[in-house]
Short mmCIF file of C-alpha atoms (C1' of nucleotides) in Angstrom, two decimals:
data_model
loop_
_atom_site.label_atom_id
_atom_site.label_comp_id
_atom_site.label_asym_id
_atom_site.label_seq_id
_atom_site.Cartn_x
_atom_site.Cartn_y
_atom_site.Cartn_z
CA UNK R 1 17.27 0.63 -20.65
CA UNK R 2 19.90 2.69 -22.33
CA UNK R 3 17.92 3.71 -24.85
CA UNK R 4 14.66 4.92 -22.50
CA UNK R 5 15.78 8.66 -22.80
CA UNK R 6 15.66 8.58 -26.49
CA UNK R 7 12.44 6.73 -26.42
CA UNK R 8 11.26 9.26 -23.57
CA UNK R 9 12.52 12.60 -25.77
CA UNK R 10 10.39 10.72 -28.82
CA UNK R 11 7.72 10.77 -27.11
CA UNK R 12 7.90 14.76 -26.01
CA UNK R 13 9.40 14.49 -22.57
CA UNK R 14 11.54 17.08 -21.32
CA UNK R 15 14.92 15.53 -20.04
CA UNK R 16 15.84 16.94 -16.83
CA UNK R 17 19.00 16.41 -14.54
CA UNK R 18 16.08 14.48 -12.42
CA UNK R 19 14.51 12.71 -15.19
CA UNK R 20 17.71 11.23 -16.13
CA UNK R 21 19.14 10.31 -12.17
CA UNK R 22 15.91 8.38 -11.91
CA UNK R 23 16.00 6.84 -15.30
CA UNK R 24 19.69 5.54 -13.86
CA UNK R 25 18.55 4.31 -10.63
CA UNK R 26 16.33 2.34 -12.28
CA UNK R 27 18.93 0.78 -15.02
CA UNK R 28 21.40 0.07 -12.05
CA UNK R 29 20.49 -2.97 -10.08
CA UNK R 30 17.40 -4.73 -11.78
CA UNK R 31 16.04 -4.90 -8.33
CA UNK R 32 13.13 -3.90 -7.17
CA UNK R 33 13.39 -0.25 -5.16
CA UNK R 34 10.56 1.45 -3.55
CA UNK R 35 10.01 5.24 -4.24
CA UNK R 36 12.08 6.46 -1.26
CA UNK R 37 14.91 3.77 -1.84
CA UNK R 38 15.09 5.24 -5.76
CA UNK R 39 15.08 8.56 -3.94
CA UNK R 40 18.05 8.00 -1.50
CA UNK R 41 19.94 6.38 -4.65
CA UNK R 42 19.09 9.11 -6.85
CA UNK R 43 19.73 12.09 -4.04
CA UNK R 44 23.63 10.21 -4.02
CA UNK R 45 24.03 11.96 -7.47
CA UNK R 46 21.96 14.45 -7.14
CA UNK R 47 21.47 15.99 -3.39
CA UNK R 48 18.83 18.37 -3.98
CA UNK R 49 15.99 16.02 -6.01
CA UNK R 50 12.78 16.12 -4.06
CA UNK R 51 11.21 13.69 -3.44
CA UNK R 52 7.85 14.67 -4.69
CA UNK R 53 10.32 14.32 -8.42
CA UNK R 54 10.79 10.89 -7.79
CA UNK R 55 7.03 10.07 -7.41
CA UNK R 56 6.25 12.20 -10.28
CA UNK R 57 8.77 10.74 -12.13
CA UNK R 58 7.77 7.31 -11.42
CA UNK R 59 4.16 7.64 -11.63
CA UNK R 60 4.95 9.03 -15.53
CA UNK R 61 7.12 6.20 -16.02
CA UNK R 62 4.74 3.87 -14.91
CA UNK R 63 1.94 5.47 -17.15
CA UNK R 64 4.47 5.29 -20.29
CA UNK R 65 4.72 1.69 -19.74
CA UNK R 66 8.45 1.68 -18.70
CA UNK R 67 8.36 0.80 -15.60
CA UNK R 68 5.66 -1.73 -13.55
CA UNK R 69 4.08 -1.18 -10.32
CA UNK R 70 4.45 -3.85 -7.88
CA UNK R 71 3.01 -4.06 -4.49
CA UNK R 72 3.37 -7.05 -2.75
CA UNK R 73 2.81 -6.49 0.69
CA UNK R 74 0.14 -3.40 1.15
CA UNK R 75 3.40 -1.25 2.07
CA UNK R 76 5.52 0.69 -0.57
CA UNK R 77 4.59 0.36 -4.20
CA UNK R 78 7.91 -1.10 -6.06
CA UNK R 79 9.31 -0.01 -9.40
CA UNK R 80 10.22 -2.82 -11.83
CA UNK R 81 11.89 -1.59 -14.46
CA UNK R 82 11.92 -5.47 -16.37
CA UNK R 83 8.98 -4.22 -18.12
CA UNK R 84 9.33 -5.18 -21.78
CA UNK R 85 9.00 -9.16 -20.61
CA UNK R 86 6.32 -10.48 -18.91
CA UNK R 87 6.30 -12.20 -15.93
CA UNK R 88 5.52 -12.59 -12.44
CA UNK R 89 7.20 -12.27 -9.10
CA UNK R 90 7.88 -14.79 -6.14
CA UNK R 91 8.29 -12.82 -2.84
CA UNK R 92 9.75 -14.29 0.47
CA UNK R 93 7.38 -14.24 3.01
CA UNK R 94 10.32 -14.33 5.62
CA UNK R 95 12.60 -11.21 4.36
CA UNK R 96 10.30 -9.65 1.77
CA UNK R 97 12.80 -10.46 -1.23
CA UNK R 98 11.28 -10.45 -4.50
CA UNK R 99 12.32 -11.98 -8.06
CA UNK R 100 11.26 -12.13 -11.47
CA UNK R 101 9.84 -15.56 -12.49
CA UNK R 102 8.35 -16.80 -15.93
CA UNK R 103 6.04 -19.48 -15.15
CA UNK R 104 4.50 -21.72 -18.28
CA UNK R 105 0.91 -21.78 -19.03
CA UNK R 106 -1.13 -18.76 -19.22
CA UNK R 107 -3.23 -17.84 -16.62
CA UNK R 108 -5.98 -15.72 -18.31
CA UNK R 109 -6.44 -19.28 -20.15
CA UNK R 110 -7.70 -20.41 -16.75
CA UNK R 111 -10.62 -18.08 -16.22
CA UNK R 112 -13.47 -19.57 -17.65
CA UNK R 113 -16.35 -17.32 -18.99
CA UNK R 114 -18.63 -18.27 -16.43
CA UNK R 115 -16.18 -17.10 -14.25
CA UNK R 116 -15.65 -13.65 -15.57
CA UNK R 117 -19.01 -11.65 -15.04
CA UNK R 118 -19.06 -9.63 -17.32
CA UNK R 119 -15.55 -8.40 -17.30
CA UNK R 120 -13.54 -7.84 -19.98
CA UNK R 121 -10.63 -9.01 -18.17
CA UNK R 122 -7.33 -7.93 -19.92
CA UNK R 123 -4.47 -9.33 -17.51
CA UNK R 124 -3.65 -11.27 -15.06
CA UNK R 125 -0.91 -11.18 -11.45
CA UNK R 126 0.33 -14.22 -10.23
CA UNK R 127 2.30 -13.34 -6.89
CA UNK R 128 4.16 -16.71 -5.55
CA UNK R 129 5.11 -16.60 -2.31
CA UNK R 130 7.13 -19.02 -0.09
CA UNK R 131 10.31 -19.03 1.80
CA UNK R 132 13.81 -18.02 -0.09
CA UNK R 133 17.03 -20.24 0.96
CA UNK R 134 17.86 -18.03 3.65
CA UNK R 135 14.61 -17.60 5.14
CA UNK R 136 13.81 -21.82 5.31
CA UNK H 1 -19.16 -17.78 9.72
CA UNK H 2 -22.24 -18.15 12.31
CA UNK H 3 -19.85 -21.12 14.34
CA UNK H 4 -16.39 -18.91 13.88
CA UNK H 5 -17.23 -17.55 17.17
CA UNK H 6 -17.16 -20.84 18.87
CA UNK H 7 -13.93 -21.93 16.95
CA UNK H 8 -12.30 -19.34 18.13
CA UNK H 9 -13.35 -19.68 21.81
CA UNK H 10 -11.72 -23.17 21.81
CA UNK H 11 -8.46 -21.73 20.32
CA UNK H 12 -8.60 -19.62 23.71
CA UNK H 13 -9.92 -16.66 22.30
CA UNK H 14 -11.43 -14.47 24.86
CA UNK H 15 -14.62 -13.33 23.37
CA UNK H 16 -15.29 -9.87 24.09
CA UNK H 17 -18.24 -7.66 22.53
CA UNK H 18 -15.39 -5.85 20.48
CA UNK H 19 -14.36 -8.83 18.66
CA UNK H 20 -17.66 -10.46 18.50
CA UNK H 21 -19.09 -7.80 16.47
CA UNK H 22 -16.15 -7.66 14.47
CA UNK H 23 -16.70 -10.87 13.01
CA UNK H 24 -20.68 -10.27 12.94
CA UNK H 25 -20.03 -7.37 10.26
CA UNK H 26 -17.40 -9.81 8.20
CA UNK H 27 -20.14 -12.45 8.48
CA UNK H 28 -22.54 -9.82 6.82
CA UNK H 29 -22.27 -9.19 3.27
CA UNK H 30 -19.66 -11.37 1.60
CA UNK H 31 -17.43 -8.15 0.41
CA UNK H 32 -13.92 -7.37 0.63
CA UNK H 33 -14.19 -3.80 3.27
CA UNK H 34 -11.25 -1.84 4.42
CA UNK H 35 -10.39 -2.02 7.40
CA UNK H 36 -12.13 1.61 8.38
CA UNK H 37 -15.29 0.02 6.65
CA UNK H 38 -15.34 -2.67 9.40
CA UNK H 39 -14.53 0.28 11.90
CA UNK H 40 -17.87 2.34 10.41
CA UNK H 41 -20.00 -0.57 10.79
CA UNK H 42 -19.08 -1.88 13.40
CA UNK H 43 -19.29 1.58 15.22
CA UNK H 44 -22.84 1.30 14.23
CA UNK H 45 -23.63 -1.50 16.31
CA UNK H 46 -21.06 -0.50 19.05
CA UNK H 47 -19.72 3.22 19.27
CA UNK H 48 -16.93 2.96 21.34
CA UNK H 49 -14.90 0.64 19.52
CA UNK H 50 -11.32 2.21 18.50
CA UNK H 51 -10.07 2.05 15.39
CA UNK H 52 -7.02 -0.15 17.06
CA UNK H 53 -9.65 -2.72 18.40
CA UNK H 54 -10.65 -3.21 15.04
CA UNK H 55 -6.92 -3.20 13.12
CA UNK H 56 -5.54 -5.87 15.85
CA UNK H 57 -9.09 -7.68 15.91
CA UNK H 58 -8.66 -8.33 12.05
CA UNK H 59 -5.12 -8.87 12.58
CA UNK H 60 -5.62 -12.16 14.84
CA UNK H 61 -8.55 -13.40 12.46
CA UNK H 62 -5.67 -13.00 9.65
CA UNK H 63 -2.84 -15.13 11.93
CA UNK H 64 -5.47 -17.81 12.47
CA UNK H 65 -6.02 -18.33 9.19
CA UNK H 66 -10.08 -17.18 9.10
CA UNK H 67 -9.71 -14.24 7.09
CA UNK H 68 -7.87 -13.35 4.19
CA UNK H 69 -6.03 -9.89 3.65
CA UNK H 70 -6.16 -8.80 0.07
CA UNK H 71 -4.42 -5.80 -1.26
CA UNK H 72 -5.63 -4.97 -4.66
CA UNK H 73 -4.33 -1.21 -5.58
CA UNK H 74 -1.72 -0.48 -2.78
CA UNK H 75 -4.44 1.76 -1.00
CA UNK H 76 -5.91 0.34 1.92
CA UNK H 77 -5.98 -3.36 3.05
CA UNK H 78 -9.15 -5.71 2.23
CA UNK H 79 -10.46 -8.46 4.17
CA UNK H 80 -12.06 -11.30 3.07
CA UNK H 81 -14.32 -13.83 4.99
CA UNK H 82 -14.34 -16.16 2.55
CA UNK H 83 -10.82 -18.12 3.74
CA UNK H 84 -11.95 -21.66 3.91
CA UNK H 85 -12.59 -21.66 -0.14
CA UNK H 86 -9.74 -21.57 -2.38
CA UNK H 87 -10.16 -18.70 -4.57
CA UNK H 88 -8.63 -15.73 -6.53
CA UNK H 89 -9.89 -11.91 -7.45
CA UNK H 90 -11.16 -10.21 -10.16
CA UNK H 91 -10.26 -6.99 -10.07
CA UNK H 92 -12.23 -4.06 -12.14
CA UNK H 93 -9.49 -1.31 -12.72
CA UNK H 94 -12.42 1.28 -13.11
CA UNK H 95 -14.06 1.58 -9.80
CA UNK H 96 -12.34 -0.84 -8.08
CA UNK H 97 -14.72 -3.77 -7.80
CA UNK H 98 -13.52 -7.22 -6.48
CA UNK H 99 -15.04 -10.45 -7.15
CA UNK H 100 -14.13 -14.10 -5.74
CA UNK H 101 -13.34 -16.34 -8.58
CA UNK H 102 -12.48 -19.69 -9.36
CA UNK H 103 -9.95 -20.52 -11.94
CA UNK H 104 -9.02 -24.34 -13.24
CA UNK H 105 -5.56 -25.46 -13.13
CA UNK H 106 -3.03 -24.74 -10.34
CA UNK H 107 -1.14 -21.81 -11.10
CA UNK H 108 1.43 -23.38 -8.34
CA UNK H 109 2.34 -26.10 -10.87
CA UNK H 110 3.17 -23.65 -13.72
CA UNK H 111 6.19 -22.65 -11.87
CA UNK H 112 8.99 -24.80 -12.69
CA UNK H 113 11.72 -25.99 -10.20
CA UNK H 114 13.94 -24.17 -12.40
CA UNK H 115 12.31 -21.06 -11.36
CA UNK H 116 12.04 -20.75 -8.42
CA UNK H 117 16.02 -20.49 -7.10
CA UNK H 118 15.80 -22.62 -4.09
CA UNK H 119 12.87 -21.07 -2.50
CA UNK H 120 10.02 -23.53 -0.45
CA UNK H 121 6.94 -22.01 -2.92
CA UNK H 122 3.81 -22.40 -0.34
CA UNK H 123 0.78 -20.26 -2.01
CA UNK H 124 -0.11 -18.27 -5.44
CA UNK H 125 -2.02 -15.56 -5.38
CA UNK H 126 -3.53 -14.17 -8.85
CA UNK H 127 -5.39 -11.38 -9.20
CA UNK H 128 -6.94 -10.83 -12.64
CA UNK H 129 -8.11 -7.12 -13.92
CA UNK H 130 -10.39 -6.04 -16.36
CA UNK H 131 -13.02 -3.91 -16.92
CA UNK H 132 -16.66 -4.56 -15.35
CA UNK H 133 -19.83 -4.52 -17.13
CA UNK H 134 -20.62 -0.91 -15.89
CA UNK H 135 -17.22 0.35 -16.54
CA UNK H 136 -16.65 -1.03 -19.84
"C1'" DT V 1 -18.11 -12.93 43.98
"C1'" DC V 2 -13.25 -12.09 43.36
"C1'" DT V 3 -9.11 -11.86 40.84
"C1'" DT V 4 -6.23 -11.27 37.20
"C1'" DG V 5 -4.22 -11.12 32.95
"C1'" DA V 6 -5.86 -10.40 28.52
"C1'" DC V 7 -8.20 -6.82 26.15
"C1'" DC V 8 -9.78 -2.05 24.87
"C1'" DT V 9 -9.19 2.92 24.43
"C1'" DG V 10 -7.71 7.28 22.51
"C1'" DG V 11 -4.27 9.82 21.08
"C1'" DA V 12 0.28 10.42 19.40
"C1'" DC V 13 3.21 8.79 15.99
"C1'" DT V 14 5.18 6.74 11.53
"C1'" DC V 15 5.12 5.78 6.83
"C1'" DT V 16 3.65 6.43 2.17
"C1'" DG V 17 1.96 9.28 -0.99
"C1'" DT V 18 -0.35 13.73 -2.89
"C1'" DC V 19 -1.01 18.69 -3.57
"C1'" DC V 20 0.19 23.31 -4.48
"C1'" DA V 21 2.36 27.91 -4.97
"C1'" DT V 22 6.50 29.36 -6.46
"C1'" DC V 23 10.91 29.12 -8.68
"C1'" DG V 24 14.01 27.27 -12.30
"C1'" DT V 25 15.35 25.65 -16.75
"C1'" DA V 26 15.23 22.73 -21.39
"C1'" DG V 27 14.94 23.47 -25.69
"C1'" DG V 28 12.67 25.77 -29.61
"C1'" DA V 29 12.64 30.44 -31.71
"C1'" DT V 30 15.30 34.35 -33.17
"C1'" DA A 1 24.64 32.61 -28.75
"C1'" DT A 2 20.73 34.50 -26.44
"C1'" DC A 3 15.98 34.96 -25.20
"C1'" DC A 4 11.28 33.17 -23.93
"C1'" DT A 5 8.10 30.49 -22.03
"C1'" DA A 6 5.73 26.57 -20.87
"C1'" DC A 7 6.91 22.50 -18.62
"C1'" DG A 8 9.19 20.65 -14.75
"C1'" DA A 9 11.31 20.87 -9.88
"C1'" DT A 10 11.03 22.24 -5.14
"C1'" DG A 11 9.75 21.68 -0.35
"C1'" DG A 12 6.52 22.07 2.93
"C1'" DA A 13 1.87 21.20 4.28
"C1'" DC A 14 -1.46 17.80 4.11
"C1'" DA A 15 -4.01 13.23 3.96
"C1'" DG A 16 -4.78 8.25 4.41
"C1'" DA A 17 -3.48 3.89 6.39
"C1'" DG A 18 -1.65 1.64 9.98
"C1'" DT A 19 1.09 1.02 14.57
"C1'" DC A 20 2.28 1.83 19.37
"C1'" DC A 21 1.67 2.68 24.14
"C1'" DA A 22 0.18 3.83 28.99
"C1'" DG A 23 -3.55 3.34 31.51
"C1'" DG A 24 -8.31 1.81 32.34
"C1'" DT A 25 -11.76 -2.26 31.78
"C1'" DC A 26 -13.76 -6.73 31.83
"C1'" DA A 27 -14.30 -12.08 30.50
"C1'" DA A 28 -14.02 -16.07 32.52
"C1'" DG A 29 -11.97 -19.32 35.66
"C1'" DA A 30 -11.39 -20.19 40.88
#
DNA sequence: TCTTGACCTGGACTCTGTCCATCGTAGGAT
DNA sequence: ATCCTACGATGGACAGAGTCCAGGTCAAGA
């Protein structure tokens, strides 16, 4: 993600101070924060950020298709910032842990037209969920 | 849904007129409501009811396994009757829409072992978006 | 019918996210 | 290098979804 500020400035964003503490939250861990957990990260370098900033900041990410949306578990949205590869996630239903997994097969493939309605369906989620190591 | 009632009854449920018209408004239409939609209608048929009746009402039906929470968008929770047939959504990213649907294949077998890092994988959930007819 | 523990109520509270008026500043223009 | 200005940041109020709790109520067994 070293390269998302060029991409960003390409594309006519303005690169704040803010713009750019989020953008490194984000390229730190490749886990997956919620919007107050990439605030506390983010106010570390930079006290004052709001957190209104971070949402903002997110929520343009997010429509620039840098960053995915991911909620889980009806609580916080999270911010994946894997999103240049597809795949899917496998949360633990114990802890709430949540990885990245490529599974084979696609499974628009598996939605027959019958099955559609109408739609014109464009994508597909697959959340696994189970027990991690710790958890079992 | 007409005999949930009575299942429930033998699991020691005490039946009260709260919960008993909580599960008459799921039985209703087959849709996916919020959990203030059950509160609306069943206020309708029962005034008093608090909104806490109705969130730890839905709650229990979850735990036992004869309702099914979905959360499409990160807004509010949905619940879904239909928990004794296996199925997945279809989700229309215009007006929000949901639809049961039935997919071939077993998107649990398209995860290899390799992928999923020790954890016991119990359940896949896939929820497919698109555009409906009206949107489109 | 009585008793009792499970259940319900309403209101306060938390968490997540949005909105808005105002202030600040990135970056092009000079 | 400095100035201008529109875009972005701020923070506090607000809203929606859900949880918690003390106290009152009632389903169902004895």
């Amino acid at each position: 993600m070293s390269d998302l500020l060029q991409r960003l400035r390409g594309r006519g964003w303005r690169v704040t101070s803010q713009r750019r503490v989020v953008a490194e939250v984000l390229d730190g861990d490749h886990v997956h924060l919620t919007a107050d957990e990439v605030h506390a990260r983010a106010a570390q370098r930079l006290p004052e950020i709001s957190r209104a900033t971070v949402y903002n900041t997110l929520g343009e990410l997010v429509a620039l298709g840098e960053v995915i949306e991911v909620s889980t578990d009806g609580r916080a949205k999270r911010y994946d910032p894997n999103a240049h590869r597809p795949h899917q996630h496998l949360v633990c239903s114990g802890c709430g842990a949540i990885r990245d997994v490529h599974p084979t097969g696609d499974p628009l493939a598996d939605l027959p037209s019958k099955e559609r309605f109408g739609f014109t369906v464009s994508q597909a989620e697959v959340t696994y969920r189970g027990l991690c190591p710790s958890c079992a």
